[in-house]
GROMACS .gro file of N, CA and C in nm:
model
  456
    1UNK      N    1  -0.398  -1.763  -0.501
    1UNK     CA    2  -0.316  -1.870  -0.448
    1UNK      C    3  -0.282  -1.969  -0.558
    2UNK      N    4  -0.174  -2.038  -0.538
    2UNK     CA    5  -0.142  -2.142  -0.635
    2UNK      C    6  -0.134  -2.275  -0.565
    3UNK      N    7  -0.166  -2.378  -0.636
    3UNK     CA    8  -0.171  -2.511  -0.580
    3UNK      C    9  -0.031  -2.570  -0.577
    4UNK      N   10   0.005  -2.637  -0.469
    4UNK     CA   11   0.133  -2.704  -0.460
    4UNK      C   12   0.115  -2.852  -0.492
    5UNK      N   13   0.219  -2.931  -0.475
    5UNK     CA   14   0.215  -3.072  -0.514
    5UNK      C   15   0.111  -3.153  -0.438
    6UNK      N   16   0.095  -3.127  -0.310
    6UNK     CA   17   0.000  -3.202  -0.229
    6UNK      C   18  -0.142  -3.158  -0.264
    7UNK      N   19  -0.233  -3.254  -0.284
    7UNK     CA   20  -0.367  -3.219  -0.332
    7UNK      C   21  -0.445  -3.131  -0.237
    8UNK      N   22  -0.416  -3.133  -0.107
    8UNK     CA   23  -0.491  -3.050  -0.012
    8UNK      C   24  -0.407  -2.936   0.044
    9UNK      N   25  -0.289  -2.914  -0.009
    9UNK     CA   26  -0.198  -2.812   0.043
    9UNK      C   27  -0.198  -2.691  -0.050
   10UNK      N   28  -0.257  -2.582  -0.006
   10UNK     CA   29  -0.255  -2.460  -0.085
   10UNK      C   30  -0.139  -2.374  -0.037
   11UNK      N   31  -0.059  -2.327  -0.127
   11UNK     CA   32   0.053  -2.242  -0.092
   11UNK      C   33   0.004  -2.109  -0.040
   12UNK      N   34   0.082  -2.050   0.049
   12UNK     CA   35   0.048  -1.917   0.097
   12UNK      C   36   0.109  -1.810   0.007
   13UNK      N   37   0.179  -1.854  -0.099
   13UNK     CA   38   0.233  -1.757  -0.195
   13UNK      C   39   0.118  -1.678  -0.255
   14UNK      N   40   0.140  -1.550  -0.273
   14UNK     CA   41   0.036  -1.464  -0.327
   14UNK      C   42   0.073  -1.424  -0.468
   15UNK      N   43  -0.016  -1.446  -0.561
   15UNK     CA   44   0.004  -1.400  -0.697
   15UNK      C   45  -0.040  -1.255  -0.702
   16UNK      N   46   0.055  -1.163  -0.699
   16UNK     CA   47   0.021  -1.023  -0.684
   16UNK      C   48   0.005  -0.950  -0.817
   17UNK      N   49   0.017  -1.019  -0.928
   17UNK     CA   50   0.010  -0.951  -1.057
   17UNK      C   51  -0.125  -0.887  -1.081
   18UNK      N   52  -0.230  -0.936  -1.017
   18UNK     CA   53  -0.363  -0.880  -1.036
   18UNK      C   54  -0.406  -0.789  -0.923
   19UNK      N   55  -0.316  -0.756  -0.832
   19UNK     CA   56  -0.353  -0.677  -0.715
   19UNK      C   57  -0.320  -0.530  -0.736
   20UNK      N   58  -0.406  -0.461  -0.805
   20UNK     CA   59  -0.389  -0.318  -0.828
   20UNK      C   60  -0.522  -0.250  -0.801
   21UNK      N   61  -0.519  -0.157  -0.706
   21UNK     CA   62  -0.640  -0.078  -0.682
   21UNK      C   63  -0.642   0.028  -0.792
   22UNK      N   64  -0.742   0.026  -0.875
   22UNK     CA   65  -0.747   0.109  -0.995
   22UNK      C   66  -0.744   0.258  -0.964
   23UNK      N   67  -0.693   0.335  -1.061
   23UNK     CA   68  -0.698   0.480  -1.047
   23UNK      C   69  -0.843   0.521  -1.031
   24UNK      N   70  -0.864   0.618  -0.947
   24UNK     CA   71  -1.001   0.653  -0.913
   24UNK      C   72  -1.047   0.782  -0.979
   25UNK      N   73  -1.177   0.801  -0.978
   25UNK     CA   74  -1.234   0.925  -1.027
   25UNK      C   75  -1.197   1.039  -0.933
   26UNK      N   76  -1.199   1.158  -0.982
   26UNK     CA   77  -1.163   1.274  -0.903
   26UNK      C   78  -1.243   1.278  -0.773
   27UNK      N   79  -1.173   1.291  -0.663
   27UNK     CA   80  -1.237   1.306  -0.533
   27UNK      C   81  -1.273   1.176  -0.464
   28UNK      N   82  -1.250   1.063  -0.529
   28UNK     CA   83  -1.283   0.935  -0.469
   28UNK      C   84  -1.154   0.868  -0.422
   29UNK      N   85  -1.146   0.826  -0.295
   29UNK     CA   86  -1.024   0.760  -0.249
   29UNK      C   87  -1.000   0.630  -0.326
   30UNK      N   88  -0.872   0.600  -0.353
   30UNK     CA   89  -0.843   0.471  -0.415
   30UNK      C   90  -0.853   0.365  -0.308
   31UNK      N   91  -0.870   0.241  -0.348
   31UNK     CA   92  -0.891   0.132  -0.253
   31UNK      C   93  -0.765   0.090  -0.179
   32UNK      N   94  -0.786   0.027  -0.064
   32UNK     CA   95  -0.678  -0.032   0.013
   32UNK      C   96  -0.655  -0.174  -0.034
   33UNK      N   97  -0.533  -0.225  -0.014
   33UNK     CA   98  -0.500  -0.363  -0.045
   33UNK      C   99  -0.447  -0.426   0.083
   34UNK      N  100  -0.508  -0.538   0.126
   34UNK     CA  101  -0.463  -0.610   0.245
   34UNK      C  102  -0.446  -0.757   0.210
   35UNK      N  103  -0.326  -0.810   0.238
   35UNK     CA  104  -0.299  -0.952   0.219
   35UNK      C  105  -0.267  -1.011   0.355
   36UNK      N  106  -0.341  -1.115   0.394
   36UNK     CA  107  -0.322  -1.179   0.523
   36UNK      C  108  -0.296  -1.327   0.502
   37UNK      N  109  -0.198  -1.381   0.574
   37UNK     CA  110  -0.165  -1.522   0.561
   37UNK      C  111  -0.137  -1.582   0.697
   38UNK      N  112  -0.183  -1.705   0.719
   38UNK     CA  113  -0.151  -1.779   0.840
   38UNK      C  114  -0.012  -1.839   0.834
   39UNK      N  115   0.059  -1.814   0.726
   39UNK     CA  116   0.197  -1.858   0.708
   39UNK      C  117   0.276  -1.738   0.658
   40UNK      N  118   0.361  -1.758   0.557
   40UNK     CA  119   0.437  -1.648   0.499
   40UNK      C  120   0.370  -1.593   0.375
   41UNK      N  121   0.424  -1.482   0.327
   41UNK     CA  122   0.377  -1.422   0.201
   41UNK      C  123   0.498  -1.409   0.110
   42UNK      N  124   0.486  -1.461  -0.013
   42UNK     CA  125   0.589  -1.444  -0.114
   42UNK      C  126   0.533  -1.348  -0.218
   43UNK      N  127   0.596  -1.233  -0.229
   43UNK     CA  128   0.550  -1.126  -0.317
   43UNK      C  129   0.645  -1.117  -0.436
   44UNK      N  130   0.600  -1.160  -0.555
   44UNK     CA  131   0.689  -1.162  -0.671
   44UNK      C  132   0.645  -1.069  -0.783
   45UNK      N  133   0.548  -0.984  -0.758
   45UNK     CA  134   0.506  -0.883  -0.854
   45UNK      C  135   0.476  -0.755  -0.778
   46UNK      N  136   0.433  -0.653  -0.849
   46UNK     CA  137   0.401  -0.526  -0.784
   46UNK      C  138   0.259  -0.522  -0.734
   47UNK      N  139   0.241  -0.462  -0.617
   47UNK     CA  140   0.108  -0.433  -0.565
   47UNK      C  141   0.101  -0.280  -0.555
   48UNK      N  142   0.001  -0.220  -0.619
   48UNK     CA  143  -0.008  -0.074  -0.622
   48UNK      C  144  -0.149  -0.028  -0.588
   49UNK      N  145  -0.157   0.093  -0.538
   49UNK     CA  146  -0.288   0.157  -0.522
   49UNK      C  147  -0.296   0.273  -0.620
   50UNK      N  148  -0.415   0.315  -0.651
   50UNK     CA  149  -0.436   0.418  -0.752
   50UNK      C  150  -0.402   0.558  -0.705
   51UNK      N  151  -0.402   0.649  -0.800
   51UNK     CA  152  -0.377   0.791  -0.776
   51UNK      C  153  -0.509   0.862  -0.754
   52UNK      N  154  -0.509   0.961  -0.665
   52UNK     CA  155  -0.630   1.039  -0.639
   52UNK      C  156  -0.600   1.186  -0.663
   53UNK      N  157  -0.675   1.249  -0.755
   53UNK     CA  158  -0.659   1.390  -0.785
   53UNK      C  159  -0.793   1.459  -0.767
   54UNK      N  160  -0.793   1.570  -0.693
   54UNK     CA  161  -0.916   1.643  -0.665
   54UNK      C  162  -0.902   1.786  -0.716
   55UNK      N  163  -1.000   1.831  -0.793
   55UNK     CA  164  -1.003   1.971  -0.839
   55UNK      C  165  -1.062   2.058  -0.728
   56UNK      N  166  -1.024   2.184  -0.727
   56UNK     CA  167  -1.069   2.277  -0.623
   56UNK      C  168  -1.219   2.301  -0.632
   57UNK      N  169  -1.284   2.299  -0.515
   57UNK     CA  170  -1.425   2.337  -0.504
   57UNK      C  171  -1.435   2.442  -0.394
   58UNK      N  172  -1.551   2.489  -0.367
   58UNK     CA  173  -1.570   2.591  -0.263
   58UNK      C  174  -1.552   2.533  -0.123
   59UNK      N  175  -1.568   2.402  -0.108
   59UNK     CA  176  -1.556   2.339   0.024
   59UNK      C  177  -1.420   2.279   0.047
   60UNK      N  178  -1.407   2.205   0.155
   60UNK     CA  179  -1.284   2.134   0.187
   60UNK      C  180  -1.271   2.013   0.095
   61UNK      N  181  -1.161   2.007   0.020
   61UNK     CA  182  -1.137   1.897  -0.074
   61UNK      C  183  -1.041   1.797  -0.013
   62UNK      N  184  -1.065   1.668  -0.036
   62UNK     CA  185  -0.981   1.563   0.021
   62UNK      C  186  -0.939   1.466  -0.089
   63UNK      N  187  -0.807   1.450  -0.108
   63UNK     CA  188  -0.751   1.351  -0.200
   63UNK      C  189  -0.676   1.248  -0.116
   64UNK      N  190  -0.718   1.121  -0.126
   64UNK     CA  191  -0.657   1.015  -0.045
   64UNK      C  192  -0.633   0.893  -0.131
   65UNK      N  193  -0.512   0.836  -0.122
   65UNK     CA  194  -0.485   0.711  -0.192
   65UNK      C  195  -0.485   0.596  -0.093
   66UNK      N  196  -0.503   0.477  -0.144
   66UNK     CA  197  -0.513   0.358  -0.060
   66UNK      C  198  -0.383   0.318   0.005
   67UNK      N  199  -0.394   0.242   0.112
   67UNK     CA  200  -0.280   0.187   0.184
   67UNK      C  201  -0.263   0.040   0.147
   68UNK      N  202  -0.145  -0.013   0.177
   68UNK     CA  203  -0.115  -0.154   0.152
   68UNK      C  204  -0.069  -0.217   0.283
   69UNK      N  205  -0.131  -0.330   0.319
   69UNK     CA  206  -0.092  -0.403   0.440
   69UNK      C  207  -0.065  -0.548   0.405
   70UNK      N  208   0.052  -0.598   0.445
   70UNK     CA  209   0.084  -0.740   0.434
   70UNK      C  210   0.098  -0.792   0.577
   71UNK      N  211   0.018  -0.890   0.614
   71UNK     CA  212   0.015  -0.941   0.750
   71UNK      C  213   0.037  -1.092   0.745
   72UNK      N  214   0.159  -1.135   0.780
   72UNK     CA  215   0.196  -1.276   0.774
   72UNK      C  216   0.236  -1.327   0.911
   73UNK      N  217   0.211  -1.455   0.936
   73UNK     CA  218   0.252  -1.517   1.061
   73UNK      C  219   0.403  -1.539   1.062
   74UNK      N  220   0.462  -1.564   0.944
   74UNK     CA  221   0.607  -1.583   0.936
   74UNK      C  222   0.666  -1.476   0.844
   75UNK      N  223   0.749  -1.515   0.749
   75UNK     CA  224   0.827  -1.420   0.670
   75UNK      C  225   0.750  -1.360   0.552
   76UNK      N  226   0.791  -1.240   0.512
   76UNK     CA  227   0.746  -1.175   0.389
   76UNK      C  228   0.870  -1.168   0.300
   77UNK      N  229   0.866  -1.236   0.186
   77UNK     CA  230   0.982  -1.243   0.097
   77UNK      C  231   0.938  -1.221  -0.047
   78UNK      N  232   1.036  -1.220  -0.137
   78UNK     CA  233   1.006  -1.214  -0.280
   78UNK      C  234   1.080  -1.103  -0.351
   79UNK      N  235   1.051  -1.092  -0.480
   79UNK     CA  236   1.116  -0.993  -0.566
   79UNK      C  237   1.024  -0.876  -0.598
   80UNK      N  238   0.904  -0.874  -0.542
   80UNK     CA  239   0.805  -0.773  -0.577
   80UNK      C  240   0.824  -0.640  -0.507
   81UNK      N  241   0.729  -0.551  -0.533
   81UNK     CA  242   0.734  -0.417  -0.475
   81UNK      C  243   0.594  -0.373  -0.434
   82UNK      N  244   0.589  -0.280  -0.340
   82UNK     CA  245   0.464  -0.221  -0.291
   82UNK      C  246   0.470  -0.071  -0.316
   83UNK      N  247   0.370  -0.017  -0.385
   83UNK     CA  248   0.371   0.125  -0.422
   83UNK      C  249   0.232   0.184  -0.399
   84UNK      N  250   0.225   0.290  -0.318
   84UNK     CA  251   0.098   0.360  -0.303
   84UNK      C  252   0.095   0.477  -0.400
   85UNK      N  253  -0.024   0.512  -0.447
   85UNK     CA  254  -0.040   0.618  -0.545
   85UNK      C  255  -0.019   0.757  -0.488
   86UNK      N  256  -0.008   0.854  -0.578
   86UNK     CA  257   0.006   0.994  -0.539
   86UNK      C  258  -0.131   1.055  -0.510
   87UNK      N  259  -0.133   1.151  -0.419
   87UNK     CA  260  -0.256   1.224  -0.385
   87UNK      C  261  -0.232   1.371  -0.415
   88UNK      N  262  -0.325   1.433  -0.489
   88UNK     CA  263  -0.308   1.573  -0.527
   88UNK      C  264  -0.439   1.648  -0.517
   89UNK      N  265  -0.436   1.763  -0.450
   89UNK     CA  266  -0.551   1.853  -0.446
   89UNK      C  267  -0.509   1.979  -0.522
   90UNK      N  268  -0.576   2.008  -0.633
   90UNK     CA  269  -0.544   2.123  -0.717
   90UNK      C  270  -0.618   2.247  -0.669
   91UNK      N  271  -0.550   2.363  -0.677
   91UNK     CA  272  -0.612   2.489  -0.638
   91UNK      C  273  -0.656   2.486  -0.493
   92UNK      N  274  -0.570   2.433  -0.407
   92UNK     CA  275  -0.607   2.405  -0.268
   92UNK      C  276  -0.642   2.531  -0.188
   93UNK      N  277  -0.765   2.539  -0.147
   93UNK     CA  278  -0.814   2.645  -0.058
   93UNK      C  279  -0.916   2.581   0.035
   94UNK      N  280  -0.947   2.645   0.145
   94UNK     CA  281  -1.055   2.599   0.234
   94UNK      C  282  -1.029   2.466   0.305
   95UNK      N  283  -0.916   2.455   0.373
   95UNK     CA  284  -0.885   2.336   0.453
   95UNK      C  285  -0.878   2.207   0.371
   96UNK      N  286  -0.808   2.210   0.261
   96UNK     CA  287  -0.794   2.093   0.175
   96UNK      C  288  -0.684   2.001   0.227
   97UNK      N  289  -0.697   1.869   0.199
   97UNK     CA  290  -0.594   1.774   0.239
   97UNK      C  291  -0.562   1.679   0.124
   98UNK      N  292  -0.435   1.640   0.117
   98UNK     CA  293  -0.389   1.538   0.024
   98UNK      C  294  -0.305   1.440   0.106
   99UNK      N  295  -0.345   1.312   0.105
   99UNK     CA  296  -0.275   1.211   0.185
   99UNK      C  297  -0.249   1.089   0.101
  100UNK      N  298  -0.121   1.053   0.083
  100UNK     CA  299  -0.090   0.930   0.011
  100UNK      C  300  -0.094   0.814   0.110
  101UNK      N  301  -0.121   0.695   0.059
  101UNK     CA  302  -0.137   0.576   0.142
  101UNK      C  303  -0.009   0.532   0.210
  102UNK      N  304  -0.025   0.458   0.317
  102UNK     CA  305   0.086   0.404   0.393
  102UNK      C  306   0.108   0.257   0.357
  103UNK      N  307   0.225   0.205   0.397
  103UNK     CA  308   0.258   0.064   0.378
  103UNK      C  309   0.288   0.006   0.515
  104UNK      N  310   0.223  -0.107   0.547
  104UNK     CA  311   0.243  -0.175   0.675
  104UNK      C  312   0.280  -0.320   0.648
  105UNK      N  313   0.393  -0.364   0.703
  105UNK     CA  314   0.437  -0.502   0.690
  105UNK      C  315   0.446  -0.564   0.827
  106UNK      N  316   0.373  -0.673   0.848
  106UNK     CA  317   0.375  -0.745   0.976
  106UNK      C  318   0.417  -0.888   0.948
  107UNK      N  319   0.521  -0.933   1.014
  107UNK     CA  320   0.569  -1.069   0.999
  107UNK      C  321   0.694  -1.087   1.084
  108UNK      N  322   0.749  -1.207   1.083
  108UNK     CA  323   0.869  -1.231   1.161
  108UNK      C  324   0.994  -1.175   1.095
  109UNK      N  325   0.990  -1.162   0.962
  109UNK     CA  326   1.103  -1.103   0.889
  109UNK      C  327   1.054  -1.053   0.754
  110UNK      N  328   1.127  -0.957   0.699
  110UNK     CA  329   1.098  -0.904   0.566
  110UNK      C  330   1.225  -0.917   0.484
  111UNK      N  331   1.215  -0.983   0.369
  111UNK     CA  332   1.329  -1.002   0.281
  111UNK      C  333   1.290  -0.980   0.137
  112UNK      N  334   1.249  -0.858   0.104
  112UNK     CA  335   1.216  -0.825  -0.035
  112UNK      C  336   1.345  -0.790  -0.107
  113UNK      N  337   1.378  -0.865  -0.212
  113UNK     CA  338   1.509  -0.852  -0.276
  113UNK      C  339   1.524  -0.726  -0.361
  114UNK      N  340   1.414  -0.663  -0.401
  114UNK     CA  341   1.420  -0.540  -0.481
  114UNK      C  342   1.435  -0.421  -0.386
  115UNK      N  343   1.547  -0.415  -0.316
  115UNK     CA  344   1.564  -0.321  -0.206
  115UNK      C  345   1.550  -0.174  -0.247
  116UNK      N  346   1.587  -0.138  -0.369
  116UNK     CA  347   1.581   0.003  -0.408
  116UNK      C  348   1.441   0.053  -0.436
  117UNK      N  349   1.349  -0.037  -0.470
  117UNK     CA  350   1.214   0.007  -0.506
  117UNK      C  351   1.106  -0.077  -0.440
  118UNK      N  352   1.140  -0.156  -0.339
  118UNK     CA  353   1.044  -0.249  -0.281
  118UNK      C  354   0.930  -0.178  -0.210
  119UNK      N  355   0.957  -0.067  -0.142
  119UNK     CA  356   0.856   0.004  -0.064
  119UNK      C  357   0.857   0.151  -0.102
  120UNK      N  358   0.750   0.198  -0.166
  120UNK     CA  359   0.744   0.337  -0.211
  120UNK      C  360   0.606   0.395  -0.181
  121UNK      N  361   0.603   0.505  -0.107
  121UNK     CA  362   0.476   0.576  -0.086
  121UNK      C  363   0.468   0.691  -0.184
  122UNK      N  364   0.347   0.719  -0.233
  122UNK     CA  365   0.327   0.824  -0.331
  122UNK      C  366   0.343   0.964  -0.273
  123UNK      N  367   0.364   1.059  -0.361
  123UNK     CA  368   0.373   1.200  -0.319
  123UNK      C  369   0.236   1.253  -0.281
  124UNK      N  370   0.235   1.348  -0.188
  124UNK     CA  371   0.113   1.420  -0.153
  124UNK      C  372   0.138   1.566  -0.188
  125UNK      N  373   0.052   1.623  -0.274
  125UNK     CA  374   0.077   1.757  -0.328
  125UNK      C  375  -0.047   1.844  -0.318
  126UNK      N  376  -0.027   1.968  -0.276
  126UNK     CA  377  -0.131   2.070  -0.282
  126UNK      C  378  -0.081   2.177  -0.377
  127UNK      N  379  -0.154   2.202  -0.486
  127UNK     CA  380  -0.113   2.307  -0.579
  127UNK      C  381  -0.196   2.432  -0.552
  128UNK      N  382  -0.131   2.546  -0.548
  128UNK     CA  383  -0.201   2.672  -0.526
  128UNK      C  384  -0.256   2.686  -0.386
  129UNK      N  385  -0.192   2.623  -0.288
  129UNK     CA  386  -0.242   2.628  -0.150
  129UNK      C  387  -0.235   2.771  -0.097
  130UNK      N  388  -0.347   2.819  -0.042
  130UNK     CA  389  -0.352   2.957   0.008
  130UNK      C  390  -0.404   2.964   0.151
  131UNK      N  391  -0.436   2.851   0.209
  131UNK     CA  392  -0.494   2.847   0.342
  131UNK      C  393  -0.395   2.777   0.435
  132UNK      N  394  -0.367   2.833   0.552
  132UNK     CA  395  -0.271   2.771   0.645
  132UNK      C  396  -0.320   2.637   0.698
  133UNK      N  397  -0.446   2.605   0.678
  133UNK     CA  398  -0.501   2.477   0.722
  133UNK      C  399  -0.498   2.370   0.613
  134UNK      N  400  -0.445   2.403   0.493
  134UNK     CA  401  -0.428   2.303   0.388
  134UNK      C  402  -0.311   2.212   0.428
  135UNK      N  403  -0.328   2.080   0.412
  135UNK     CA  404  -0.227   1.985   0.460
  135UNK      C  405  -0.199   1.879   0.355
  136UNK      N  406  -0.071   1.853   0.331
  136UNK     CA  407  -0.028   1.743   0.245
  136UNK      C  408   0.055   1.648   0.330
  137UNK      N  409   0.018   1.519   0.331
  137UNK     CA  410   0.088   1.421   0.413
  137UNK      C  411   0.124   1.300   0.328
  138UNK      N  412   0.255   1.272   0.321
  138UNK     CA  413   0.299   1.151   0.250
  138UNK      C  414   0.282   1.031   0.342
  139UNK      N  415   0.250   0.917   0.286
  139UNK     CA  416   0.228   0.795   0.364
  139UNK      C  417   0.353   0.749   0.436
  140UNK      N  418   0.332   0.674   0.541
  140UNK     CA  419   0.443   0.620   0.621
  140UNK      C  420   0.466   0.474   0.586
  141UNK      N  421   0.581   0.422   0.629
  141UNK     CA  422   0.613   0.280   0.613
  141UNK      C  423   0.637   0.225   0.753
  142UNK      N  424   0.561   0.121   0.790
  142UNK     CA  425   0.571   0.060   0.922
  142UNK      C  426   0.610  -0.086   0.907
  143UNK      N  427   0.714  -0.126   0.978
  143UNK     CA  428   0.759  -0.265   0.976
  143UNK      C  429   0.732  -0.326   1.112
  144UNK      N  430   0.645  -0.426   1.119
  144UNK     CA  431   0.615  -0.492   1.244
  144UNK      C  432   0.521  -0.411   1.330
  145UNK      N  433   0.491  -0.465   1.445
  145UNK     CA  434   0.407  -0.395   1.540
  145UNK      C  435   0.480  -0.386   1.672
  146UNK      N  436   0.436  -0.301   1.759
  146UNK     CA  437   0.500  -0.277   1.887
  146UNK      C  438   0.522  -0.408   1.963
  147UNK      N  439   0.645  -0.427   2.010
  147UNK     CA  440   0.676  -0.544   2.090
  147UNK      C  441   0.720  -0.666   2.011
  148UNK      N  442   0.710  -0.662   1.876
  148UNK     CA  443   0.752  -0.777   1.796
  148UNK      C  444   0.895  -0.762   1.748
  149UNK      N  445   0.964  -0.872   1.729
  149UNK     CA  446   1.096  -0.874   1.671
  149UNK      C  447   1.079  -0.893   1.522
  150UNK      N  448   1.133  -0.801   1.443
  150UNK     CA  449   1.122  -0.810   1.298
  150UNK      C  450   1.261  -0.807   1.239
  151UNK      N  451   1.299  -0.909   1.166
  151UNK     CA  452   1.430  -0.917   1.103
  151UNK      C  453   1.422  -0.861   0.963
  152UNK      N  454   1.518  -0.776   0.928
  152UNK     CA  455   1.521  -0.719   0.792
  152UNK      C  456   1.635  -0.776   0.714
   0.00000   0.00000   0.00000
C-alpha cells in the first residue's frame, strides 16, 4: 500500500510490482495470488504466477499453476496485467493432469487499460500423452459473481 496525503488514510492502490508467485520446483504447484480491498484496486504493474513442469513418473503426475483473484468492493482499474503460468506434464502416462491457473475479478467494474494483454491464462500441455485419462485444462477467466452487475 502507499500512503496518501492524509496521515491516517491508506490508499487501496496496490503496488503489484512485487507480486509474483515464483517459478516452482518440478511437481510443486505455484502459489496463488489474492488481492482484497474494501474499496477499489488500482493495478499498475504485472501480477504473475509461476510455471509448473512435471517429469513423467510411474504414478499420476500433476502440474498446476497458481490462480489470481482480485476482490474489490468498487472498481478494478489500472494499466497492469494478470498472467498465470503454464502447466506442463512431460511424458504423460497414468492419468496425468496439467492445469493452468484461473483469473477471477470481483468488483463493480473492471477498467484495465492494457486490453490486449491484461488477462492471460497460461497454456496447459501434456507431452507424449498415451492414456485417455490424461487431461490438460487451461485456466478460465471469471468477471464478477452470480447476480452482480459488472461494468467492463
